mmCIF file of C-alpha atoms and ligand atoms in Angstrom:
data_model
loop_
_atom_site.group_PDB
_atom_site.id
_atom_site.type_symbol
_atom_site.label_atom_id
_atom_site.label_comp_id
_atom_site.label_asym_id
_atom_site.label_seq_id
_atom_site.Cartn_x
_atom_site.Cartn_y
_atom_site.Cartn_z
ATOM 1 C CA MET A 22 100.486 -32.938 -56.532
ATOM 2 C CA LEU A 23 97.393 -30.792 -56.393
ATOM 3 C CA VAL A 24 97.897 -27.037 -56.243
ATOM 4 C CA GLU A 25 94.607 -25.300 -55.468
ATOM 5 C CA LYS A 26 94.009 -21.784 -56.848
ATOM 6 C CA ASN A 27 92.380 -18.794 -55.119
ATOM 7 C CA VAL A 28 92.050 -20.432 -51.703
ATOM 8 C CA ALA A 29 90.395 -18.716 -48.712
ATOM 9 C CA LEU A 30 92.938 -18.408 -45.878
ATOM 10 C CA GLN A 31 90.452 -17.448 -43.160
ATOM 11 C CA PRO A 32 90.131 -21.047 -41.879
ATOM 12 C CA PHE A 33 93.931 -21.377 -41.861
ATOM 13 C CA ASN A 34 94.858 -18.454 -39.601
ATOM 14 C CA THR A 35 93.892 -18.246 -35.937
ATOM 15 C CA PHE A 36 93.164 -14.507 -36.256
ATOM 16 C CA HIS A 37 90.435 -15.516 -38.772
ATOM 17 C CA ILE A 38 91.490 -12.657 -41.037
ATOM 18 C CA VAL A 39 89.932 -12.728 -44.475
ATOM 19 C CA ALA A 40 92.594 -13.193 -47.161
ATOM 20 C CA ARG A 41 93.165 -15.478 -50.117
ATOM 21 C CA ALA A 42 96.135 -17.401 -51.380
ATOM 22 C CA HIS A 43 96.686 -17.102 -55.115
ATOM 23 C CA ALA A 44 97.742 -20.747 -54.901
ATOM 24 C CA LEU A 45 98.101 -23.276 -52.102
ATOM 25 C CA ALA A 46 99.670 -26.747 -51.943
ATOM 26 C CA ARG A 47 99.079 -29.182 -49.093
ATOM 27 C CA ILE A 48 102.312 -30.899 -48.090
ATOM 28 C CA GLY A 49 101.537 -34.198 -46.364
ATOM 29 C CA SER A 50 104.973 -35.774 -46.687
ATOM 30 C CA GLU A 51 108.563 -35.217 -47.701
ATOM 31 C CA ALA A 52 107.682 -36.870 -51.043
ATOM 32 C CA ASP A 53 104.941 -34.245 -51.643
ATOM 33 C CA ALA A 54 107.487 -31.473 -51.111
ATOM 34 C CA LEU A 55 109.962 -33.072 -53.526
ATOM 35 C CA GLU A 56 107.246 -33.544 -56.126
ATOM 36 C CA LEU A 57 106.303 -29.877 -55.833
ATOM 37 C CA LEU A 58 109.904 -28.716 -56.229
ATOM 38 C CA ALA A 59 110.248 -30.882 -59.352
ATOM 39 C CA ASP A 60 107.061 -29.444 -60.864
ATOM 40 C CA PRO A 61 107.841 -27.236 -63.897
ATOM 41 C CA GLU A 62 105.078 -24.752 -63.037
ATOM 42 C CA TRP A 63 105.572 -24.495 -59.264
ATOM 43 C CA GLY A 64 109.104 -25.655 -58.498
ATOM 44 C CA ALA A 65 110.857 -22.308 -58.785
ATOM 45 C CA VAL A 66 108.146 -19.819 -57.703
ATOM 46 C CA PRO A 67 108.465 -17.916 -54.381
ATOM 47 C CA LYS A 68 106.913 -19.838 -51.491
ATOM 48 C CA PHE A 69 105.443 -19.108 -48.082
ATOM 49 C CA VAL A 70 105.320 -21.861 -45.474
ATOM 50 C CA LEU A 71 102.150 -21.885 -43.359
ATOM 51 C CA GLY A 72 101.873 -23.975 -40.194
ATOM 52 C CA GLY A 73 98.880 -23.588 -37.897
ATOM 53 C CA GLY A 74 98.513 -19.929 -38.906
ATOM 54 C CA SER A 75 98.745 -18.918 -35.258
ATOM 55 C CA ASN A 76 101.504 -16.379 -35.659
ATOM 56 C CA VAL A 77 100.716 -14.541 -38.842
ATOM 57 C CA VAL A 78 98.731 -11.430 -39.800
ATOM 58 C CA PHE A 79 97.586 -11.340 -43.418
ATOM 59 C CA THR A 80 97.288 -7.750 -44.651
ATOM 60 C CA GLY A 81 96.240 -8.746 -48.165
ATOM 61 C CA ASP A 82 96.114 -11.694 -50.495
ATOM 62 C CA VAL A 83 99.210 -13.885 -50.490
ATOM 63 C CA LYS A 84 101.079 -13.982 -53.804
ATOM 64 C CA PRO A 85 103.786 -16.554 -53.056
ATOM 65 C CA LEU A 86 102.681 -20.182 -53.305
ATOM 66 C CA VAL A 87 101.427 -21.146 -49.834
ATOM 67 C CA LEU A 88 102.759 -24.468 -48.570
ATOM 68 C CA LYS A 89 100.319 -25.772 -46.005
ATOM 69 C CA VAL A 90 102.284 -28.235 -43.911
ATOM 70 C CA GLU A 91 100.295 -31.328 -42.952
ATOM 71 C CA ILE A 92 103.112 -33.786 -42.194
ATOM 72 C CA LYS A 93 101.965 -36.073 -39.362
ATOM 73 C CA GLY A 94 103.546 -38.681 -37.108
ATOM 74 C CA ARG A 95 104.890 -38.867 -33.551
ATOM 75 C CA SER A 96 107.154 -41.474 -32.042
ATOM 76 C CA LEU A 97 109.952 -42.247 -29.641
ATOM 77 C CA VAL A 98 112.967 -42.451 -31.946
ATOM 78 C CA SER A 99 115.768 -43.158 -29.459
ATOM 79 C CA GLU A 100 116.881 -42.937 -25.852
ATOM 80 C CA THR A 101 120.030 -41.624 -24.258
ATOM 81 C CA ALA A 102 121.094 -42.130 -20.628
ATOM 82 C CA LYS A 103 119.466 -38.810 -19.817
ATOM 83 C CA ALA A 104 116.584 -38.316 -22.229
ATOM 84 C CA PHE A 105 113.807 -39.750 -24.360
ATOM 85 C CA ILE A 106 114.209 -38.473 -27.911
ATOM 86 C CA VAL A 107 110.712 -37.959 -29.295
ATOM 87 C CA GLU A 108 109.966 -36.890 -32.868
ATOM 88 C CA ALA A 109 106.880 -35.256 -34.360
ATOM 89 C CA GLY A 110 105.871 -34.331 -37.901
ATOM 90 C CA ALA A 111 105.774 -30.590 -38.581
ATOM 91 C CA GLY A 112 102.020 -30.669 -39.196
ATOM 92 C CA GLU A 113 101.107 -32.146 -35.799
ATOM 93 C CA VAL A 114 99.056 -29.808 -33.594
ATOM 94 C CA TRP A 115 101.414 -28.633 -30.841
ATOM 95 C CA HIS A 116 99.021 -29.036 -27.909
ATOM 96 C CA ASP A 117 97.941 -32.535 -28.987
ATOM 97 C CA PHE A 118 101.610 -33.496 -29.206
ATOM 98 C CA VAL A 119 102.279 -32.161 -25.691
ATOM 99 C CA ALA A 120 99.298 -34.161 -24.349
ATOM 100 C CA TRP A 121 100.528 -37.270 -26.184
ATOM 101 C CA THR A 122 104.065 -37.020 -24.720
ATOM 102 C CA LEU A 123 102.599 -36.880 -21.205
ATOM 103 C CA ALA A 124 100.289 -39.840 -21.878
ATOM 104 C CA GLN A 125 103.304 -41.844 -23.104
ATOM 105 C CA GLY A 126 105.272 -41.054 -19.938
ATOM 106 C CA TYR A 127 107.685 -38.513 -21.464
ATOM 107 C CA PRO A 128 107.088 -35.315 -19.482
ATOM 108 C CA GLY A 129 108.906 -32.032 -20.042
ATOM 109 C CA LEU A 130 106.658 -30.012 -22.335
ATOM 110 C CA GLU A 131 103.777 -29.486 -19.868
ATOM 111 C CA ASN A 132 104.556 -25.781 -19.177
ATOM 112 C CA MET A 133 103.987 -25.144 -22.889
ATOM 113 C CA ALA A 134 100.541 -26.780 -23.010
ATOM 114 C CA LEU A 135 97.820 -25.091 -25.041
ATOM 115 C CA ILE A 136 100.129 -22.866 -27.099
ATOM 116 C CA PRO A 137 98.316 -22.630 -30.432
ATOM 117 C CA GLY A 138 100.008 -23.733 -33.643
ATOM 118 C CA THR A 139 101.876 -26.682 -35.049
ATOM 119 C CA VAL A 140 105.041 -28.564 -34.121
ATOM 120 C CA GLY A 141 106.768 -27.248 -37.260
ATOM 121 C CA ALA A 142 106.165 -23.635 -36.250
ATOM 122 C CA SER A 143 107.406 -24.160 -32.693
ATOM 123 C CA PRO A 144 111.145 -23.746 -33.445
ATOM 124 C CA VAL A 145 110.543 -20.804 -35.820
ATOM 125 C CA GLN A 146 109.142 -18.823 -32.955
ATOM 126 C CA ASN A 147 111.056 -20.579 -30.150
ATOM 127 C CA ILE A 148 107.708 -20.727 -28.356
ATOM 128 C CA GLY A 149 107.699 -20.500 -24.595
ATOM 129 C CA ALA A 150 105.535 -20.162 -21.530
ATOM 130 C CA TYR A 151 105.772 -20.376 -17.747
ATOM 131 C CA GLY A 152 109.541 -20.620 -17.563
ATOM 132 C CA VAL A 153 110.161 -23.164 -20.358
ATOM 133 C CA GLU A 154 111.123 -22.349 -23.927
ATOM 134 C CA LEU A 155 111.219 -24.726 -26.840
ATOM 135 C CA GLN A 156 115.025 -24.451 -26.970
ATOM 136 C CA ASP A 157 115.216 -26.013 -23.470
ATOM 137 C CA ARG A 158 113.726 -29.260 -24.813
ATOM 138 C CA PHE A 159 114.866 -29.147 -28.435
ATOM 139 C CA GLU A 160 117.149 -31.856 -29.837
ATOM 140 C CA SER A 161 117.246 -31.315 -33.621
ATOM 141 C CA LEU A 162 115.066 -30.909 -36.689
ATOM 142 C CA ASP A 163 115.032 -31.994 -40.325
ATOM 143 C CA ALA A 164 114.195 -29.436 -42.985
ATOM 144 C CA MET A 165 114.152 -29.271 -46.763
ATOM 145 C CA ASP A 166 115.973 -26.603 -48.716
ATOM 146 C CA LEU A 167 113.193 -25.166 -50.874
ATOM 147 C CA ARG A 168 115.625 -24.397 -53.706
ATOM 148 C CA SER A 169 117.515 -27.679 -53.982
ATOM 149 C CA GLY A 170 115.164 -30.179 -52.310
ATOM 150 C CA GLN A 171 118.038 -31.296 -50.113
ATOM 151 C CA VAL A 172 117.092 -32.421 -46.600
ATOM 152 C CA PHE A 173 119.360 -31.224 -43.793
ATOM 153 C CA THR A 174 119.456 -31.520 -40.010
ATOM 154 C CA LEU A 175 119.988 -28.619 -37.603
ATOM 155 C CA ASN A 176 120.900 -28.778 -33.919
ATOM 156 C CA ALA A 177 119.942 -26.096 -31.389
ATOM 157 C CA ALA A 178 123.043 -23.959 -31.965
ATOM 158 C CA GLN A 179 122.418 -23.958 -35.723
ATOM 159 C CA CYS A 180 118.826 -22.798 -35.161
ATOM 160 C CA ALA A 181 120.255 -19.730 -33.332
ATOM 161 C CA PHE A 182 117.345 -19.532 -30.929
ATOM 162 C CA GLY A 183 116.583 -16.243 -29.201
ATOM 163 C CA TYR A 184 113.549 -14.892 -27.355
ATOM 164 C CA ARG A 185 110.679 -15.732 -29.792
ATOM 165 C CA ASP A 186 113.346 -15.806 -32.496
ATOM 166 C CA SER A 187 115.397 -18.191 -34.635
ATOM 167 C CA VAL A 188 117.305 -18.498 -37.899
ATOM 168 C CA PHE A 189 113.945 -19.215 -39.605
ATOM 169 C CA LYS A 190 112.659 -15.668 -39.019
ATOM 170 C CA HIS A 191 115.531 -13.968 -40.841
ATOM 171 C CA GLY A 192 116.730 -13.743 -44.441
ATOM 172 C CA GLY A 193 120.283 -13.190 -45.709
ATOM 173 C CA LYS A 194 123.273 -12.682 -43.437
ATOM 174 C CA THR A 195 121.858 -11.655 -40.117
ATOM 175 C CA GLN A 196 122.452 -11.371 -36.390
ATOM 176 C CA VAL A 197 120.201 -13.683 -34.357
ATOM 177 C CA GLY A 198 120.889 -13.219 -30.634
ATOM 178 C CA ALA A 199 124.635 -13.677 -30.247
ATOM 179 C CA HIS A 200 125.113 -15.440 -33.595
ATOM 180 C CA GLN A 201 125.965 -14.231 -37.130
ATOM 181 C CA VAL A 202 124.046 -16.637 -39.366
ATOM 182 C CA MET A 203 122.609 -17.084 -42.838
ATOM 183 C CA GLY A 204 118.888 -16.699 -42.322
ATOM 184 C CA LEU A 205 116.549 -19.422 -43.590
ATOM 185 C CA LYS A 206 113.334 -17.383 -43.910
ATOM 186 C CA ASP A 207 111.293 -18.683 -46.883
ATOM 187 C CA ARG A 208 114.177 -21.061 -47.695
ATOM 188 C CA ALA A 209 113.527 -24.006 -45.415
ATOM 189 C CA LEU A 210 110.543 -26.258 -44.995
ATOM 190 C CA ILE A 211 110.665 -27.850 -41.550
ATOM 191 C CA LEU A 212 109.660 -31.513 -41.878
ATOM 192 C CA ARG A 213 110.177 -33.072 -38.423
ATOM 193 C CA VAL A 214 111.263 -31.867 -34.998
ATOM 194 C CA ARG A 215 112.935 -33.944 -32.255
ATOM 195 C CA PHE A 216 112.751 -33.169 -28.567
ATOM 196 C CA ALA A 217 114.990 -34.376 -25.714
ATOM 197 C CA LEU A 218 112.667 -34.998 -22.774
ATOM 198 C CA PRO A 219 114.647 -35.506 -19.565
ATOM 199 C CA LYS A 220 114.361 -38.896 -17.819
ATOM 200 C CA ALA A 221 115.080 -37.164 -14.498
ATOM 201 C CA TRP A 222 112.060 -34.894 -14.773
ATOM 202 C CA LYS A 223 111.988 -31.800 -12.562
ATOM 203 C CA SER A 224 109.097 -29.385 -12.340
ATOM 204 C CA VAL A 225 109.704 -25.828 -13.559
ATOM 205 C CA LEU A 226 107.870 -23.544 -11.140
ATOM 206 C CA GLY A 227 108.302 -19.984 -9.928
ATOM 207 C CA TYR A 228 105.647 -18.255 -12.019
ATOM 208 C CA ALA A 229 103.129 -16.332 -9.935
ATOM 209 C CA ASP A 230 100.103 -17.891 -11.677
ATOM 210 C CA ILE A 231 101.435 -21.435 -11.170
ATOM 211 C CA ASP A 232 102.461 -20.755 -7.572
ATOM 212 C CA LYS A 233 98.889 -19.590 -6.923
ATOM 213 C CA LYS A 234 97.518 -22.890 -8.260
ATOM 214 C CA MET A 235 99.941 -24.806 -6.026
ATOM 215 C CA ALA A 236 98.861 -22.836 -2.980
ATOM 216 C CA GLU A 237 95.161 -23.351 -3.819
ATOM 217 C CA GLY A 238 95.693 -27.110 -4.052
ATOM 218 C CA ALA A 239 98.069 -27.175 -1.027
ATOM 219 C CA CYS A 240 100.476 -28.959 -3.340
ATOM 220 C CA THR A 241 104.261 -28.826 -2.949
ATOM 221 C CA GLN A 242 105.409 -31.489 -5.411
ATOM 222 C CA PRO A 243 103.217 -31.322 -8.491
ATOM 223 C CA THR A 244 103.175 -34.042 -11.139
ATOM 224 C CA PRO A 245 103.671 -33.199 -14.827
ATOM 225 C CA GLN A 246 99.944 -33.799 -15.364
ATOM 226 C CA GLN A 247 99.027 -31.322 -12.601
ATOM 227 C CA ILE A 248 101.251 -28.652 -14.170
ATOM 228 C CA PHE A 249 99.697 -29.404 -17.568
ATOM 229 C CA ASP A 250 96.200 -29.016 -16.095
ATOM 230 C CA TRP A 251 97.105 -25.777 -14.287
ATOM 231 C CA VAL A 252 98.709 -24.243 -17.372
ATOM 232 C CA CYS A 253 95.608 -25.120 -19.405
ATOM 233 C CA ALA A 254 93.354 -23.580 -16.732
ATOM 234 C CA ILE A 255 95.476 -20.404 -16.477
ATOM 235 C CA ARG A 256 95.621 -19.936 -20.230
ATOM 236 C CA ARG A 257 91.895 -20.610 -20.656
ATOM 237 C CA ALA A 258 91.120 -18.013 -17.972
ATOM 238 C CA LYS A 259 93.121 -15.180 -19.482
ATOM 239 C CA LEU A 260 93.753 -15.912 -23.144
ATOM 240 C CA PRO A 261 91.011 -16.092 -25.769
ATOM 241 C CA ASP A 262 90.376 -19.455 -27.431
ATOM 242 C CA PRO A 263 91.222 -18.874 -31.107
ATOM 243 C CA ALA A 264 88.408 -21.231 -32.099
ATOM 244 C CA VAL A 265 85.972 -18.736 -30.563
ATOM 245 C CA ILE A 266 87.735 -15.338 -30.758
ATOM 246 C CA GLY A 267 90.334 -14.889 -33.484
ATOM 247 C CA ASN A 268 93.798 -13.951 -32.179
ATOM 248 C CA ALA A 269 97.483 -14.705 -32.598
ATOM 249 C CA GLY A 270 98.519 -14.981 -28.930
ATOM 250 C CA SER A 271 100.798 -12.255 -27.607
ATOM 251 C CA PHE A 272 100.911 -9.575 -30.282
ATOM 252 C CA PHE A 273 104.081 -7.858 -29.034
ATOM 253 C CA LYS A 274 107.316 -9.162 -27.554
ATOM 254 C CA ASN A 275 108.199 -8.195 -23.999
ATOM 255 C CA PRO A 276 110.855 -5.483 -24.496
ATOM 256 C CA THR A 277 114.298 -5.585 -22.903
ATOM 257 C CA VAL A 278 115.780 -2.393 -21.465
ATOM 258 C CA SER A 279 118.969 -1.355 -19.649
ATOM 259 C CA PRO A 280 118.896 -0.877 -15.845
ATOM 260 C CA GLU A 281 119.228 2.898 -16.466
ATOM 261 C CA GLN A 282 116.199 2.974 -18.779
ATOM 262 C CA CYS A 283 114.242 0.888 -16.289
ATOM 263 C CA ALA A 284 115.182 3.185 -13.393
ATOM 264 C CA ASP A 285 113.958 6.106 -15.472
ATOM 265 C CA ILE A 286 110.603 4.403 -16.102
ATOM 266 C CA ILE A 287 110.242 3.340 -12.450
ATOM 267 C CA ALA A 288 110.833 6.954 -11.399
ATOM 268 C CA ARG A 289 107.809 7.942 -13.486
ATOM 269 C CA ASP A 290 105.754 4.800 -13.001
ATOM 270 C CA PRO A 291 106.770 2.831 -9.877
ATOM 271 C CA LYS A 292 104.342 -0.009 -10.619
ATOM 272 C CA VAL A 293 105.924 -1.062 -13.943
ATOM 273 C CA VAL A 294 106.137 -4.897 -14.060
ATOM 274 C CA HIS A 295 109.750 -5.914 -14.737
ATOM 275 C CA TYR A 296 112.006 -8.957 -14.433
ATOM 276 C CA HIS A 297 115.793 -9.053 -14.054
ATOM 277 C CA LEU A 298 117.560 -11.213 -16.651
ATOM 278 C CA SER A 299 120.770 -13.119 -16.004
ATOM 279 C CA ASP A 300 122.777 -10.826 -18.326
ATOM 280 C CA GLY A 301 121.912 -7.718 -16.291
ATOM 281 C CA ALA A 302 119.250 -6.441 -18.689
ATOM 282 C CA ILE A 303 115.638 -6.022 -17.602
ATOM 283 C CA LYS A 304 112.540 -7.326 -19.317
ATOM 284 C CA LEU A 305 109.350 -5.281 -19.086
ATOM 285 C CA ALA A 306 105.845 -6.754 -19.315
ATOM 286 C CA ALA A 307 104.504 -5.353 -22.590
ATOM 287 C CA GLY A 308 100.972 -6.263 -21.457
ATOM 288 C CA TRP A 309 101.364 -3.971 -18.466
ATOM 289 C CA LEU A 310 102.730 -1.093 -20.591
ATOM 290 C CA ILE A 311 99.777 -1.367 -23.005
ATOM 291 C CA ASP A 312 97.276 -1.790 -20.182
ATOM 292 C CA SER A 313 98.548 1.279 -18.363
ATOM 293 C CA CYS A 314 98.075 3.334 -21.545
ATOM 294 C CA GLY A 315 94.388 2.423 -21.264
ATOM 295 C CA TRP A 316 94.086 0.101 -24.247
ATOM 296 C CA LYS A 317 92.216 -2.857 -22.738
ATOM 297 C CA GLY A 318 88.888 -3.298 -24.521
ATOM 298 C CA LYS A 319 89.585 -0.609 -27.174
ATOM 299 C CA SER A 320 89.023 -1.282 -30.893
ATOM 300 C CA VAL A 321 89.845 -0.098 -34.399
ATOM 301 C CA GLY A 322 87.069 -1.357 -36.663
ATOM 302 C CA GLN A 323 86.693 -5.017 -35.714
ATOM 303 C CA ALA A 324 90.239 -5.369 -34.361
ATOM 304 C CA GLY A 325 90.394 -5.029 -30.589
ATOM 305 C CA VAL A 326 92.547 -5.304 -27.467
ATOM 306 C CA TYR A 327 91.461 -8.295 -25.387
ATOM 307 C CA GLU A 328 89.686 -7.304 -22.177
ATOM 308 C CA LYS A 329 91.592 -9.751 -19.931
ATOM 309 C CA GLN A 330 95.135 -9.442 -21.379
ATOM 310 C CA ALA A 331 96.239 -6.277 -23.148
ATOM 311 C CA LEU A 332 99.074 -8.067 -24.966
ATOM 312 C CA VAL A 333 96.569 -9.978 -27.080
ATOM 313 C CA LEU A 334 94.833 -8.371 -30.049
ATOM 314 C CA VAL A 335 91.596 -10.026 -31.127
ATOM 315 C CA ASN A 336 89.244 -10.188 -34.075
ATOM 316 C CA ARG A 337 85.869 -9.099 -32.734
ATOM 317 C CA GLY A 338 83.917 -10.009 -35.824
ATOM 318 C CA ALA A 339 85.420 -13.363 -36.693
ATOM 319 C CA GLY A 340 83.192 -15.991 -38.107
ATOM 320 C CA SER A 341 83.096 -18.425 -40.942
ATOM 321 C CA ASP A 342 80.981 -16.050 -43.042
ATOM 322 C CA GLY A 343 83.868 -13.970 -44.319
ATOM 323 C CA ASN A 344 83.301 -11.110 -41.849
ATOM 324 C CA GLY A 345 85.703 -9.791 -39.291
ATOM 325 C CA ALA A 346 88.755 -7.627 -38.823
ATOM 326 C CA THR A 347 91.024 -6.985 -41.761
ATOM 327 C CA GLY A 348 94.789 -7.227 -41.432
ATOM 328 C CA GLY A 349 94.828 -3.468 -42.080
ATOM 329 C CA GLU A 350 92.610 -2.823 -39.033
ATOM 330 C CA VAL A 351 94.820 -5.044 -36.878
ATOM 331 C CA MET A 352 97.953 -3.183 -37.989
ATOM 332 C CA THR A 353 96.330 0.257 -37.539
ATOM 333 C CA LEU A 354 95.464 -0.748 -33.972
ATOM 334 C CA ALA A 355 98.951 -2.175 -33.417
ATOM 335 C CA LYS A 356 100.583 1.041 -34.665
ATOM 336 C CA ALA A 357 98.367 3.210 -32.459
ATOM 337 C CA ILE A 358 99.374 1.075 -29.454
ATOM 338 C CA GLN A 359 103.054 1.336 -30.404
ATOM 339 C CA THR A 360 102.764 5.131 -30.673
ATOM 340 C CA SER A 361 101.085 5.592 -27.305
ATOM 341 C CA VAL A 362 103.509 3.259 -25.491
ATOM 342 C CA TYR A 363 106.415 5.048 -27.182
ATOM 343 C CA GLU A 364 105.130 8.479 -26.239
ATOM 344 C CA ARG A 365 104.624 7.503 -22.618
ATOM 345 C CA PHE A 366 107.587 5.173 -21.952
ATOM 346 C CA GLY A 367 110.044 5.792 -24.814
ATOM 347 C CA ILE A 368 109.870 2.107 -25.807
ATOM 348 C CA LEU A 369 109.036 0.832 -29.274
ATOM 349 C CA LEU A 370 107.151 -2.449 -28.973
ATOM 350 C CA GLU A 371 108.050 -5.074 -31.547
ATOM 351 C CA PRO A 372 105.247 -7.218 -33.004
ATOM 352 C CA GLU A 373 105.614 -10.950 -32.388
ATOM 353 C CA PRO A 374 103.656 -12.386 -35.349
ATOM 354 C CA LEU A 375 104.809 -12.280 -38.916
ATOM 355 C CA VAL A 376 103.010 -9.505 -40.820
ATOM 356 C CA LEU A 377 102.508 -10.540 -44.422
HETATM 357 N N1 LIG B 15 99.820 -7.483 -17.241
HETATM 358 C C1 LIG B 15 99.026 -6.379 -16.963
HETATM 359 N N2 LIG B 15 98.007 -6.092 -17.831
HETATM 360 C C2 LIG B 15 97.748 -6.857 -18.906
HETATM 361 C C3 LIG B 15 98.550 -7.972 -19.188
HETATM 362 C C4 LIG B 15 99.608 -8.267 -18.320
HETATM 363 O O1 LIG B 15 99.236 -5.665 -15.990
HETATM 364 O O2 LIG B 15 96.803 -6.533 -19.631
HETATM 365 C C5 LIG B 15 100.897 -7.829 -16.302
HETATM 366 C C6 LIG B 15 100.508 -9.094 -15.530
HETATM 367 O O3 LIG B 15 99.759 -8.790 -14.388
HETATM 368 C C7 LIG B 15 101.853 -9.674 -15.176
HETATM 369 C C8 LIG B 15 102.727 -9.260 -16.343
HETATM 370 O O4 LIG B 15 102.061 -8.191 -17.017
HETATM 371 O O5 LIG B 15 102.357 -9.086 -14.001
HETATM 372 C C9 LIG B 15 103.022 -10.390 -17.304
HETATM 373 O O6 LIG B 15 101.815 -10.969 -17.789
HETATM 374 P P1 LIG B 15 101.672 -12.540 -18.077
HETATM 375 O O7 LIG B 15 102.151 -13.324 -16.912
HETATM 376 O O8 LIG B 15 100.300 -12.763 -18.575
HETATM 377 O O9 LIG B 15 102.735 -12.840 -19.215
HETATM 378 P P2 LIG B 15 103.118 -12.040 -20.516
HETATM 379 O O10 LIG B 15 104.481 -11.463 -20.338
HETATM 380 O O11 LIG B 15 102.025 -11.113 -20.871
HETATM 381 C C10 LIG B 15 104.323 -14.057 -21.650
HETATM 382 C C11 LIG B 15 104.333 -14.682 -23.007
HETATM 383 C C12 LIG B 15 103.111 -15.588 -23.166
HETATM 384 C C13 LIG B 15 103.166 -16.664 -22.100
HETATM 385 C C14 LIG B 15 103.204 -15.984 -20.715
HETATM 386 C C15 LIG B 15 103.413 -16.979 -19.599
HETATM 387 C C16 LIG B 15 105.472 -13.133 -24.492
HETATM 388 C C17 LIG B 15 105.353 -12.104 -25.566
HETATM 389 N N3 LIG B 15 104.336 -13.647 -24.031
HETATM 390 O O12 LIG B 15 103.179 -13.217 -21.600
HETATM 391 O O13 LIG B 15 103.197 -16.217 -24.442
HETATM 392 O O14 LIG B 15 102.033 -17.508 -22.179
HETATM 393 O O15 LIG B 15 104.325 -15.056 -20.655
HETATM 394 O O16 LIG B 15 104.713 -17.480 -19.644
HETATM 395 O O17 LIG B 15 106.593 -13.454 -24.093
HETATM 396 C C18 LIG B 15 102.564 -15.994 -26.703
HETATM 397 O O18 LIG B 15 103.758 -15.857 -26.950
HETATM 398 O O19 LIG B 15 101.689 -15.967 -27.603
HETATM 399 C C19 LIG B 15 102.146 -16.133 -25.323
HETATM 400 C C20 LIG B 15 100.874 -16.174 -24.967
#
């Protein structure tokens, strides 16, 4: 097992923030992870699990041992009457996996095409887009306890999925959505994830951007491939490609408010974009709130607010030469945005990525 020292993390985070890991181990298999845990020097030290680096902001060098997950593999593992059960290694690139499932004839993930990151990070964040969340297609996952080396399996209920949330984002005894759980943050290394892809596939529509594509193509019954292509086109048009402009996708979660709070905001700002949830609460579009405070295109140092989508913060100076925004600049910008949205709407936006 090779542990590399003083490793540049800029190529391993989609924000392209300059930071270094004091030490980094590449985990290509379950055996690699076991070997690391048995190592007298590295077995017991604090660890940080890094997937595709698409949901993390480094604000300095990383002291815990970074585990860079590179576990590959994708296959159909079983079938039930209702679903194909497809498994992927945690280190598979999410979008490539989505494309592969479609090519194999197992649709169901197409609305989540082009989300950056890896398969292993997808349950941590309960990723979602255009009306489908990971939890809607999740079957189970295998993970390793980073203290004991024991491998365990979790079903959806045990993952305690919430909006961009799961048991993997919390430590200690914690409330995740409706559940009281023991958090698994920095405790579990996700090895493999299984998805239940419905044999009776039905399109998930109803998003304005997708409806527009349907109308343009005079299409009423889209195929999974058409939805995949539309989602890719929509995302490419309004979200920056991390390979070109460093970013971590949506920087803030869409906040949920009570009907009373929403009525109060509408009274002041009738155009506020909001959606009614099934539990009576109301979700506000954080992008709209930020946009209406005038943030689009603004910058702090080399950290900026993306011109086409105010919910996305970008690294204006990213490159492979070590230049670009620091994590400190990104967080200064994020805090300034939080303050102005709070002052105008009384809502504290919550960052979506992990700030390390
Ligand atoms: N809006 C503005 N100005 C902006 C940005 C958005 O007015 O600068 C308005 C839009 O016009 C729209 C509304 O806000 O009416 C919502 O915008 P959009 O449809 O782009 O979706 P979002 O709420 O900003 C969420 C997810 C995205 C996901 C899209 C599509 C979160 C935090 N973000 O964004 O996920 O792709 O819906 O489902 O839930 C991600 O998590 O990284 C991500 C990109």
